[in-house]
GROMACS .gro file of C-alpha atoms in nm:
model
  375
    1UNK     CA    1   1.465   2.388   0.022
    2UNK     CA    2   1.704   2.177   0.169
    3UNK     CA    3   1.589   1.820   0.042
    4UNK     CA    4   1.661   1.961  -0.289
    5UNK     CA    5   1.997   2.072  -0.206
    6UNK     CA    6   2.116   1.745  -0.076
    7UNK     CA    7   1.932   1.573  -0.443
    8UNK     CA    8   2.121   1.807  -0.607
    9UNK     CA    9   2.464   1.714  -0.411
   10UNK     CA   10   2.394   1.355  -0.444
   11UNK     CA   11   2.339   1.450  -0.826
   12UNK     CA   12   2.694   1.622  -0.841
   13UNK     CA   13   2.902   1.341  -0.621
   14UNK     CA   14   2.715   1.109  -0.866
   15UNK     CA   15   2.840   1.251  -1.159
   16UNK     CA   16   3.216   1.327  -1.081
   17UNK     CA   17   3.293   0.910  -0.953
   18UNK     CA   18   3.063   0.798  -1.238
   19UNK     CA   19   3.257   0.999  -1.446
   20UNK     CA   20   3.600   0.910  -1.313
   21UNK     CA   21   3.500   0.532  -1.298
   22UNK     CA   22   3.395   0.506  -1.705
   23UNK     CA   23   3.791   0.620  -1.771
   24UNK     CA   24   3.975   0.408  -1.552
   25UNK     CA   25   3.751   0.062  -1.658
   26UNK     CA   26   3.754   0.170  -2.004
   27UNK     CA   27   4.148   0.232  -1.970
   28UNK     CA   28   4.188  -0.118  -1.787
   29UNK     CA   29   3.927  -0.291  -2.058
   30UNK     CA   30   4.146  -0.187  -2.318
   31UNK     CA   31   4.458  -0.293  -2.165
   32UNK     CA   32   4.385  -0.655  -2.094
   33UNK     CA   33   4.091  -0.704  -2.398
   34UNK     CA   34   3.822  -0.790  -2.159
   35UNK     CA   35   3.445  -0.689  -2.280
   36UNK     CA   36   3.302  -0.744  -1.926
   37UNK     CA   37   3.548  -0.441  -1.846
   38UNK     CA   38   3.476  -0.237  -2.098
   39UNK     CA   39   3.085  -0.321  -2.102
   40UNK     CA   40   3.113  -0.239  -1.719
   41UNK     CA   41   3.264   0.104  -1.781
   42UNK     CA   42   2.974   0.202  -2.024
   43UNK     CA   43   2.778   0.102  -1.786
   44UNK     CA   44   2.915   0.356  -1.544
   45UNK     CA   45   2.892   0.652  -1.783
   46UNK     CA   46   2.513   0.530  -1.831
   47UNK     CA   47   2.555   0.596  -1.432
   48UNK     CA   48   2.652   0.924  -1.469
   49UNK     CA   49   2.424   1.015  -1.712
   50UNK     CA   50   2.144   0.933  -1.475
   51UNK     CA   51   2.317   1.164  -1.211
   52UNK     CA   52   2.247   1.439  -1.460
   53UNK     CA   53   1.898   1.333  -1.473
   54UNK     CA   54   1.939   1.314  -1.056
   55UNK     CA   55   1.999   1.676  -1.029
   56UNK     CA   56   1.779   1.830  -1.298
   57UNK     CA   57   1.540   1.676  -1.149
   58UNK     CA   58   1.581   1.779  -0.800
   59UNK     CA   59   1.639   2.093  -0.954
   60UNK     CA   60   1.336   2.115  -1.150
   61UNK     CA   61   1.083   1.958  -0.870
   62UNK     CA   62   1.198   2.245  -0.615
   63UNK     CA   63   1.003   2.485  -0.918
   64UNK     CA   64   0.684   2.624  -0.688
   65UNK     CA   65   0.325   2.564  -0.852
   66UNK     CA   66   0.223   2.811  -1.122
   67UNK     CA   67  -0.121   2.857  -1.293
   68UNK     CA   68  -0.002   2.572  -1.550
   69UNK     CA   69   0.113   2.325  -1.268
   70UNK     CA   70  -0.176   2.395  -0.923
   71UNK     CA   71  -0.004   2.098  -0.762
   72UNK     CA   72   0.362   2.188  -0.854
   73UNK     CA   73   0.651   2.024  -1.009
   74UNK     CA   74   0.732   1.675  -0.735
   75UNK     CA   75   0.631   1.425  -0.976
   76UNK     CA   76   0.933   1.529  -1.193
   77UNK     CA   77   1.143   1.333  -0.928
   78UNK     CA   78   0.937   1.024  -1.004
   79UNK     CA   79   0.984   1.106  -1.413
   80UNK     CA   80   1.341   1.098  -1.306
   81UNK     CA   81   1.398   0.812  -1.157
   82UNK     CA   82   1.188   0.640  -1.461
   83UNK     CA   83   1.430   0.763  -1.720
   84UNK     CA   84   1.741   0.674  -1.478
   85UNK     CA   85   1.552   0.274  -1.496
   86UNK     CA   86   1.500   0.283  -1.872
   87UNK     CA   87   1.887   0.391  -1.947
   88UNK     CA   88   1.946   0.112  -1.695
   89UNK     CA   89   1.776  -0.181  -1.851
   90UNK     CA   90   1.931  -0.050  -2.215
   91UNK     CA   91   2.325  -0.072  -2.077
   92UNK     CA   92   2.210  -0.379  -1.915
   93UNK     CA   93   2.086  -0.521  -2.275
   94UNK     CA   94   2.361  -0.412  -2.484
   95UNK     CA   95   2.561  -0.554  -2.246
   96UNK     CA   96   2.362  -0.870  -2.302
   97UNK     CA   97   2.393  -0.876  -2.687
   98UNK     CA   98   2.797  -0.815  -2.650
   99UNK     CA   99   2.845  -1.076  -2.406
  100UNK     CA  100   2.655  -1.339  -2.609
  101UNK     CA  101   2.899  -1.246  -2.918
  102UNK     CA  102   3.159  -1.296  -2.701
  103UNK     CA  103   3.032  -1.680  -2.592
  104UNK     CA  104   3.004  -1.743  -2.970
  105UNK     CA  105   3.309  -1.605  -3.097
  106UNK     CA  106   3.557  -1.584  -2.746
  107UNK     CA  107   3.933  -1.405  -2.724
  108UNK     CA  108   4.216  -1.410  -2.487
  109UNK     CA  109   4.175  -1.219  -2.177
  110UNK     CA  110   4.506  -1.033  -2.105
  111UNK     CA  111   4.541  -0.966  -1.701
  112UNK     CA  112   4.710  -0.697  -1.505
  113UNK     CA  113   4.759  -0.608  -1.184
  114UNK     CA  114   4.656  -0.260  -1.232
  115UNK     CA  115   4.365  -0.356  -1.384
  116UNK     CA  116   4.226  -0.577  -1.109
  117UNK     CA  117   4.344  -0.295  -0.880
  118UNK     CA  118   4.045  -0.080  -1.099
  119UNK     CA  119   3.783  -0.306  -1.037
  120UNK     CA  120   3.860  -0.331  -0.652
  121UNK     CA  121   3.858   0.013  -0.660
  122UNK     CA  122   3.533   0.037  -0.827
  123UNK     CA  123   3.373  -0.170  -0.619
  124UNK     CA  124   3.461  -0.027  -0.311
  125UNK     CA  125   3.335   0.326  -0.518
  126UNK     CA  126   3.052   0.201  -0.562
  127UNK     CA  127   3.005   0.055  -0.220
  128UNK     CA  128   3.044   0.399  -0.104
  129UNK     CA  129   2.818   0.548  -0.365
  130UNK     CA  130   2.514   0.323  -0.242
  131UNK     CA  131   2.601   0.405   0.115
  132UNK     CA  132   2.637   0.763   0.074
  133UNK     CA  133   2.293   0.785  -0.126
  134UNK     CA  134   2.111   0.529   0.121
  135UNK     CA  135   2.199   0.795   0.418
  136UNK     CA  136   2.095   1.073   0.236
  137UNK     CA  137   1.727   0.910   0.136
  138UNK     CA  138   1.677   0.874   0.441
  139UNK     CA  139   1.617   1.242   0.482
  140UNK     CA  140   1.481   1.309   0.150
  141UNK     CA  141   1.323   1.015   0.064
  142UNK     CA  142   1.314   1.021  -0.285
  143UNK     CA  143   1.229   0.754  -0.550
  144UNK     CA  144   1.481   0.908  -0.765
  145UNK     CA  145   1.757   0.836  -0.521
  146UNK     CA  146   1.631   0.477  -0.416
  147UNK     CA  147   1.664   0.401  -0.773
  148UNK     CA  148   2.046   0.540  -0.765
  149UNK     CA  149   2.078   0.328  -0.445
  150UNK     CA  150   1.989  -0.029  -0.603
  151UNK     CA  151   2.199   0.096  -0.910
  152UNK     CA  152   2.490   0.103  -0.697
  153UNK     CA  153   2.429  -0.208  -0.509
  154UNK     CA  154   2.388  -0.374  -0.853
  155UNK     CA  155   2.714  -0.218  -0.975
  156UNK     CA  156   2.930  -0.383  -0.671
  157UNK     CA  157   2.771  -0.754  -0.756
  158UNK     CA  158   2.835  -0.677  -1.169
  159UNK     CA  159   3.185  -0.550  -1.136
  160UNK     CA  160   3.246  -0.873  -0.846
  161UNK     CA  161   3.117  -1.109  -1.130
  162UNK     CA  162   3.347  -0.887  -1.377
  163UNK     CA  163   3.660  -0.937  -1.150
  164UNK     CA  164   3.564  -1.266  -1.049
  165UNK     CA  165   3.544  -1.405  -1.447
  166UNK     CA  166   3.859  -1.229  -1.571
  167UNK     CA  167   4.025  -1.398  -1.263
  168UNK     CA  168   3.904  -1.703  -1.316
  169UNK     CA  169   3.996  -1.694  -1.724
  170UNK     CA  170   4.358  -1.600  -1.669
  171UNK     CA  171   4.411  -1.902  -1.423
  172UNK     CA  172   4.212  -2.205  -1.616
  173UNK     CA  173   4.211  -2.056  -1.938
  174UNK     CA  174   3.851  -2.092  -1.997
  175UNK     CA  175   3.645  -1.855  -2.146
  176UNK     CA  176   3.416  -1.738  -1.935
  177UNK     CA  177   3.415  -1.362  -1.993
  178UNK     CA  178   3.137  -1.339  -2.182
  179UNK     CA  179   2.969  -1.575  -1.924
  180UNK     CA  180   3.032  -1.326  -1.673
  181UNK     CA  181   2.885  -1.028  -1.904
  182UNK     CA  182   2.607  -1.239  -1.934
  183UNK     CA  183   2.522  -1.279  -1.585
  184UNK     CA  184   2.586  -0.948  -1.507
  185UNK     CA  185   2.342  -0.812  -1.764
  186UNK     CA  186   2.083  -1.031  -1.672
  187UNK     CA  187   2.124  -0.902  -1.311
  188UNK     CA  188   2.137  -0.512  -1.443
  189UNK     CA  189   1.855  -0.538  -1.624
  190UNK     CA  190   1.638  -0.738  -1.322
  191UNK     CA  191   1.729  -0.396  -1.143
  192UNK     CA  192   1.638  -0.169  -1.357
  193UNK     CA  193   1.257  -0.318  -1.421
  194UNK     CA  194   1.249  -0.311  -1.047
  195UNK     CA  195   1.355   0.006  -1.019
  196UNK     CA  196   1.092   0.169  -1.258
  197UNK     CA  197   0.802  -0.032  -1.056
  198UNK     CA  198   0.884   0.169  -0.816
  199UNK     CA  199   0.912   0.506  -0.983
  200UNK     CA  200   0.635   0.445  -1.253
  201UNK     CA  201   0.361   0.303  -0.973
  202UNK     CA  202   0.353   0.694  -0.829
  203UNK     CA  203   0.272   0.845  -1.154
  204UNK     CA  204  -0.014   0.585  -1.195
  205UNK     CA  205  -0.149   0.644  -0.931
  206UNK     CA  206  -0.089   0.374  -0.647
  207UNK     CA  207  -0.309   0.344  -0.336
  208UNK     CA  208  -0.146   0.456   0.008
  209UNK     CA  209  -0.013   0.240   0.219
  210UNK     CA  210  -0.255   0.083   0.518
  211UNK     CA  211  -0.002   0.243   0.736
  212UNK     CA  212  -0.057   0.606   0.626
  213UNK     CA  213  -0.460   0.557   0.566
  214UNK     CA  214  -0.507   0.372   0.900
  215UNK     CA  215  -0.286   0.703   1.069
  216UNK     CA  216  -0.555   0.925   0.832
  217UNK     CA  217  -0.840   0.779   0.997
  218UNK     CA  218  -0.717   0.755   1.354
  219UNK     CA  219  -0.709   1.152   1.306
  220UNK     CA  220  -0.965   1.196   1.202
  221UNK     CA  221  -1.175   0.989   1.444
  222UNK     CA  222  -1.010   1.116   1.720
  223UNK     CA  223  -1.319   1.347   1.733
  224UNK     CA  224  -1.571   1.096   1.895
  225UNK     CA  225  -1.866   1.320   1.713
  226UNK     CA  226  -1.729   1.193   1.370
  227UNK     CA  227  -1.948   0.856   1.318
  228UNK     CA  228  -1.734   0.731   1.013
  229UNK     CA  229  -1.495   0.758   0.706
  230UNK     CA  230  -1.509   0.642   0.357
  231UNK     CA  231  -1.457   0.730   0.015
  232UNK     CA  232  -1.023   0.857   0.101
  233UNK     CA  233  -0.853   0.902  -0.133
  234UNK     CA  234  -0.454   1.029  -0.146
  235UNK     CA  235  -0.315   1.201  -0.463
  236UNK     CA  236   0.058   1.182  -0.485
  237UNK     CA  237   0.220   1.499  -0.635
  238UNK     CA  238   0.578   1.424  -0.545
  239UNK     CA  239   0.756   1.434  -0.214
  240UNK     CA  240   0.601   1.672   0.032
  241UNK     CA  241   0.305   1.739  -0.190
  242UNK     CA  242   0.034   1.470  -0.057
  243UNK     CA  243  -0.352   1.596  -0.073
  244UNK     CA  244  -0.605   1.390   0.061
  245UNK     CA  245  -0.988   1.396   0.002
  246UNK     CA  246  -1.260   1.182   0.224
  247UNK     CA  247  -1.600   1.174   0.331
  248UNK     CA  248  -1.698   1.204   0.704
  249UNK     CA  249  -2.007   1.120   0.857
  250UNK     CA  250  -2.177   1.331   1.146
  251UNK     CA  251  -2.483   1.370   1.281
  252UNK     CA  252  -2.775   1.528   1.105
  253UNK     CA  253  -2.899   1.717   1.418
  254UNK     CA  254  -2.578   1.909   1.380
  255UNK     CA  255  -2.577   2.262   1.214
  256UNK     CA  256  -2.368   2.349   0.964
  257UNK     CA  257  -2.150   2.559   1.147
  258UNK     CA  258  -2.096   2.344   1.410
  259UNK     CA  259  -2.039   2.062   1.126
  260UNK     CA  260  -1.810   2.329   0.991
  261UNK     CA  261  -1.572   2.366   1.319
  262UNK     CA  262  -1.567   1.970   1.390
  263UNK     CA  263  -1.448   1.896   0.997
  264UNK     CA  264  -1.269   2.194   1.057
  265UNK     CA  265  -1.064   2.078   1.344
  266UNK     CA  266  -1.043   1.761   1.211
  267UNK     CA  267  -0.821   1.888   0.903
  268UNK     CA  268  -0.608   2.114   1.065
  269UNK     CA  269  -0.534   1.778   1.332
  270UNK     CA  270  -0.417   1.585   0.980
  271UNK     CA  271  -0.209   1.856   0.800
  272UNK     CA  272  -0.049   1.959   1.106
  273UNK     CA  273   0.079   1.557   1.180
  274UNK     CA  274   0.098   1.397   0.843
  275UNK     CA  275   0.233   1.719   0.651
  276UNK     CA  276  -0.050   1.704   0.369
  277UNK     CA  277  -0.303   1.884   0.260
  278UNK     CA  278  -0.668   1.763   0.358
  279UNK     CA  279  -1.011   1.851   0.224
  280UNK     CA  280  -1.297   1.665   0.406
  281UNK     CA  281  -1.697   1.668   0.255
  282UNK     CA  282  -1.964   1.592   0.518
  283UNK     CA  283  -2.196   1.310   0.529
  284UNK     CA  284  -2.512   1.414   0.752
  285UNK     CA  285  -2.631   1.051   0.931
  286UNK     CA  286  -2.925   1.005   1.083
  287UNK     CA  287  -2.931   0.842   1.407
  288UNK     CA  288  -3.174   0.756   1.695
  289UNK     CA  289  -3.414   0.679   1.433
  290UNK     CA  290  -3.514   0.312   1.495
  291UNK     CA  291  -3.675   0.206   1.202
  292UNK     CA  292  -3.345   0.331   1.029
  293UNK     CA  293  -3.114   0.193   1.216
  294UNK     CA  294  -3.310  -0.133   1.215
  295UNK     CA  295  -3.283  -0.133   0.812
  296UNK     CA  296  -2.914  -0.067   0.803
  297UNK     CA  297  -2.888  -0.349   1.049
  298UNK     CA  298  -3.052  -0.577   0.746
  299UNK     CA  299  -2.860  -0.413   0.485
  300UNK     CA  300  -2.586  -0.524   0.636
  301UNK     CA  301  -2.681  -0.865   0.709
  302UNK     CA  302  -2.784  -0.893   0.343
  303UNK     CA  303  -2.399  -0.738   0.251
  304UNK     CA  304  -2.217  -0.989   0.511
  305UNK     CA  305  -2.334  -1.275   0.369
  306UNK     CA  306  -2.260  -1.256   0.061
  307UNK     CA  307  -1.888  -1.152   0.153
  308UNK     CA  308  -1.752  -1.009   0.439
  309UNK     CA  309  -1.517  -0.799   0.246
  310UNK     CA  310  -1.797  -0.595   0.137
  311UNK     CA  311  -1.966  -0.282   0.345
  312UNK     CA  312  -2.196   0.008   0.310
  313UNK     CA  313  -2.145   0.360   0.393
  314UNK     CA  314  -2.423   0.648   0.322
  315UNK     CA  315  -2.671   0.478   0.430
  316UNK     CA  316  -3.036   0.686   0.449
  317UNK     CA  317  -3.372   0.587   0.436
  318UNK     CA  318  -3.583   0.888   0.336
  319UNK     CA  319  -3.983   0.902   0.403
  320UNK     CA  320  -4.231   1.173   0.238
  321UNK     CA  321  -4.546   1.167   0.178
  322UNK     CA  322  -4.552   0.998  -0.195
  323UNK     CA  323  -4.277   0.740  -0.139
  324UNK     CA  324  -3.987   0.549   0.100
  325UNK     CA  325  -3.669   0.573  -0.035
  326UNK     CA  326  -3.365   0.323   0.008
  327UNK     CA  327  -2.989   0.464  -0.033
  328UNK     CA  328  -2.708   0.335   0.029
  329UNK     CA  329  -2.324   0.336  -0.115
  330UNK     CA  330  -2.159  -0.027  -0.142
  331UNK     CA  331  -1.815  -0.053  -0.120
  332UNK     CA  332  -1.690  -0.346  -0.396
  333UNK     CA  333  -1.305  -0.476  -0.361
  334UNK     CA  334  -1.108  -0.476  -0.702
  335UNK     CA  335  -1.174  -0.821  -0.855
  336UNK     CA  336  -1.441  -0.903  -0.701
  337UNK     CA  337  -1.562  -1.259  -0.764
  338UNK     CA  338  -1.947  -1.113  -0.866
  339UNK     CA  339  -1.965  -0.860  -1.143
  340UNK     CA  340  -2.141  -0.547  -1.050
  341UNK     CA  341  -2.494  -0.595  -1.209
  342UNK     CA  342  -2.503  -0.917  -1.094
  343UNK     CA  343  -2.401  -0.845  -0.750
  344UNK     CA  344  -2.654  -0.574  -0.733
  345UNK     CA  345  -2.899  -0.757  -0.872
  346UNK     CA  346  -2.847  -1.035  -0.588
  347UNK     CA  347  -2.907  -0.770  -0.346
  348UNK     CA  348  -3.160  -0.609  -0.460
  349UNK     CA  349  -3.373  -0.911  -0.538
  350UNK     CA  350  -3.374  -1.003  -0.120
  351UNK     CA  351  -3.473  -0.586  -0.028
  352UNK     CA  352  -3.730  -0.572  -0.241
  353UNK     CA  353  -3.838  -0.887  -0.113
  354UNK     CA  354  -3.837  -0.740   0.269
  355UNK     CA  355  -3.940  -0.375   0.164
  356UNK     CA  356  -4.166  -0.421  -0.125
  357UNK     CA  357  -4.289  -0.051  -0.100
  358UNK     CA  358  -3.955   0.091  -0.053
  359UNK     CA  359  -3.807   0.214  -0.363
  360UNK     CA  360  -3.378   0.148  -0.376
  361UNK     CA  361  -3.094   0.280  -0.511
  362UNK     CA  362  -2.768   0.161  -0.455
  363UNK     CA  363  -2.434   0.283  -0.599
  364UNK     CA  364  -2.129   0.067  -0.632
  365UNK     CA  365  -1.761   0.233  -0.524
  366UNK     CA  366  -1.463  -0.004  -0.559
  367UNK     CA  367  -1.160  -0.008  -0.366
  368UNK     CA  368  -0.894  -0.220  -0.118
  369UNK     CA  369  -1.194  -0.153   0.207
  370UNK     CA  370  -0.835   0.008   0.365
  371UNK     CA  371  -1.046   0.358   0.305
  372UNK     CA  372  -1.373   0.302   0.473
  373UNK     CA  373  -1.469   0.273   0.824
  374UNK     CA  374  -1.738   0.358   1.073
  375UNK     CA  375  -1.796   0.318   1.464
   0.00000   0.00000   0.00000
């Protein structure tokens, strides 16, 4: 698979400058006694330890599913790019504790020339490191990688703040080098947490974007004999491995075959433009039916007033010869200012009032409202 080839280069590239950087910094740290140098070169073989972890794990996510793993082996990428954060935010606290030693108990930095050739150098390595990883996301687009990315971005500003304090030490005599260390740990560490957000939310379990769930739905609806959507839901299995589950309503008059071809249609229209795999259940509706429609009109009333961020979905009103029967989903947003019983409670309380003979049932789904909509 190609994607995984050009992880796996990135992973190599990654290693050999990481590599070569941690012996020229830890050459020029010796040489002039400076512990931002030397702090900065361990910080570069941390680097290229987290290459290695770069190209297993493109490696190991290209594995194809197996009866142990259905959904294969993507989410290794985002394990990755976690463990490529944590040995981040460790350099960037040793580096802390090292520096602070060095503010208490300070020593004479000893300058070279070739030495602040190294870090110019390293910079510009590093510069080229983030570049050449940035270009090559953009095809793969990889969490793994992004985190390499701000690692190299965050290399360039700690080695600058490494050149910059040495500099600034040998010409005022002020000792600042374990300033600098500070700083620059403080800054390393910033990007590592923010690095894992953005591996660790995947493996959570974050919510889609609105951009990808509102391009879902459009799909979907294309089909003007779909009435609505709710309950999606996208599970994240690593790059390229998206599956998506949702509800769509149609009409009850339909059959099921011809239900069958519409939802049909409609998933083969979704996999074939968002490259995911789509599974849709249908929701028979019934329509023309006045004294329905008329009671979803006061459901909704009831809903609207008590938030507008609030809706109903599955809405059916069922009549036999023993009893009416009220159903309806309600879609809740996270932290919602009313707790559940009490917010069904509240609406309960005014149906019963209006349709004392009706017996109700209402069932409460959370979410962002992003994954619910009908014409």
């Amino acid at each position: 698979m190609e994607r995984n080839k050009l992880g796996q280069k990135a992973g190599l590239v990654g290693i050999v400058l990481n590599i070569f950087l941690f012996l020229v910094k830890f050459f020029a740290g010796i040489i002039t006694n400076a512990l931002s140098i030397s702090a900065d070169a361990f910080n570069n073989l941390s680097d290229a330890a987290s290459s290695v972890v770069t190209l297993i794990g493109f490696k190991l996510a290209e594995k194809p599913a197996d009866t142990e793993h259905p959904y294969g082996h993507g989410r290794i990428e985002y394990i990755a790019g976690t463990s490529i954060s944590v040995m981040i935010i460790i350099v960037g606290a040793e580096l802390f504790r090292k520096s602070f030693v060095k503010i208490l108990h300070p020593t004479d930095v000893k300058l070279s020339g070739l030495a602040i050739a190294i870090l110019i150098l390293s910079i510009m390595i590093k510069a080229f490191m983030a570049a050449y990883n940035y270009h090559i996301n953009k095809t793969v687009n990889s969490e793994t990688l992004s985190a390499v990315v701000k690692d190299s971005q965050s290399d360039c500003i700690a080695t600058s703040f490494v050149l910059t304090s040495v500099l600034v030490e040998h010409f005022t005599g002020l000792h600042i080098d374990g300033i600098g260390g500070v700083v620059v740990a403080v800054f390393i560490i910033y990007t590592g947490l923010s690095a894992m957000k953005e591996t660790l939310y995947p493996l959570l379990g974050r919510p889609a974007d609105d951009e990808y769930t509102s391009d879902i739905m459009g799909l979907v609806l294309k089909d003007q004999r779909i009435l609505g959507i709710h309950d999606l839901i996208v599970h994240d299995y690593g790059p390229g491995r998206i599956y998506v589950y949702l509800h769509a309503e149609l009409p009850s008059s339909y059959t099921m075959i011809e239900a069958h071809k519409i939802i049909d249609a409609a998933e083969r229209r979704v996999e074939e433009s968002m490259g995911c795999k789509v599974s849709i259940h249908v929701d028979p509706v019934i329509i023309d039916d006045s004294e329905t429609d008329k009671a979803k009109t006061i459901v909704k009333g009831i809903v609207k007033n008590i938030s507008k961020d609030l809706s109903i979905h599955d809405f059916q009103l069922e009549k036999t010869d023993v009893e009416k029967r009220m159903m309806f989903d309600l879609l809740v947003p996270f932290k919602f200012y009313m707790g559940d019983e009490d917010l069904k409670s509240k609406i309960m309380d005014d149906l019963t009032r209006r349709y004392p003979d009706v017996r109700i049932n209402i069932e409460i789904d959370h979410g962002t409202g992003h994954e619910s909509v009908s014409k």
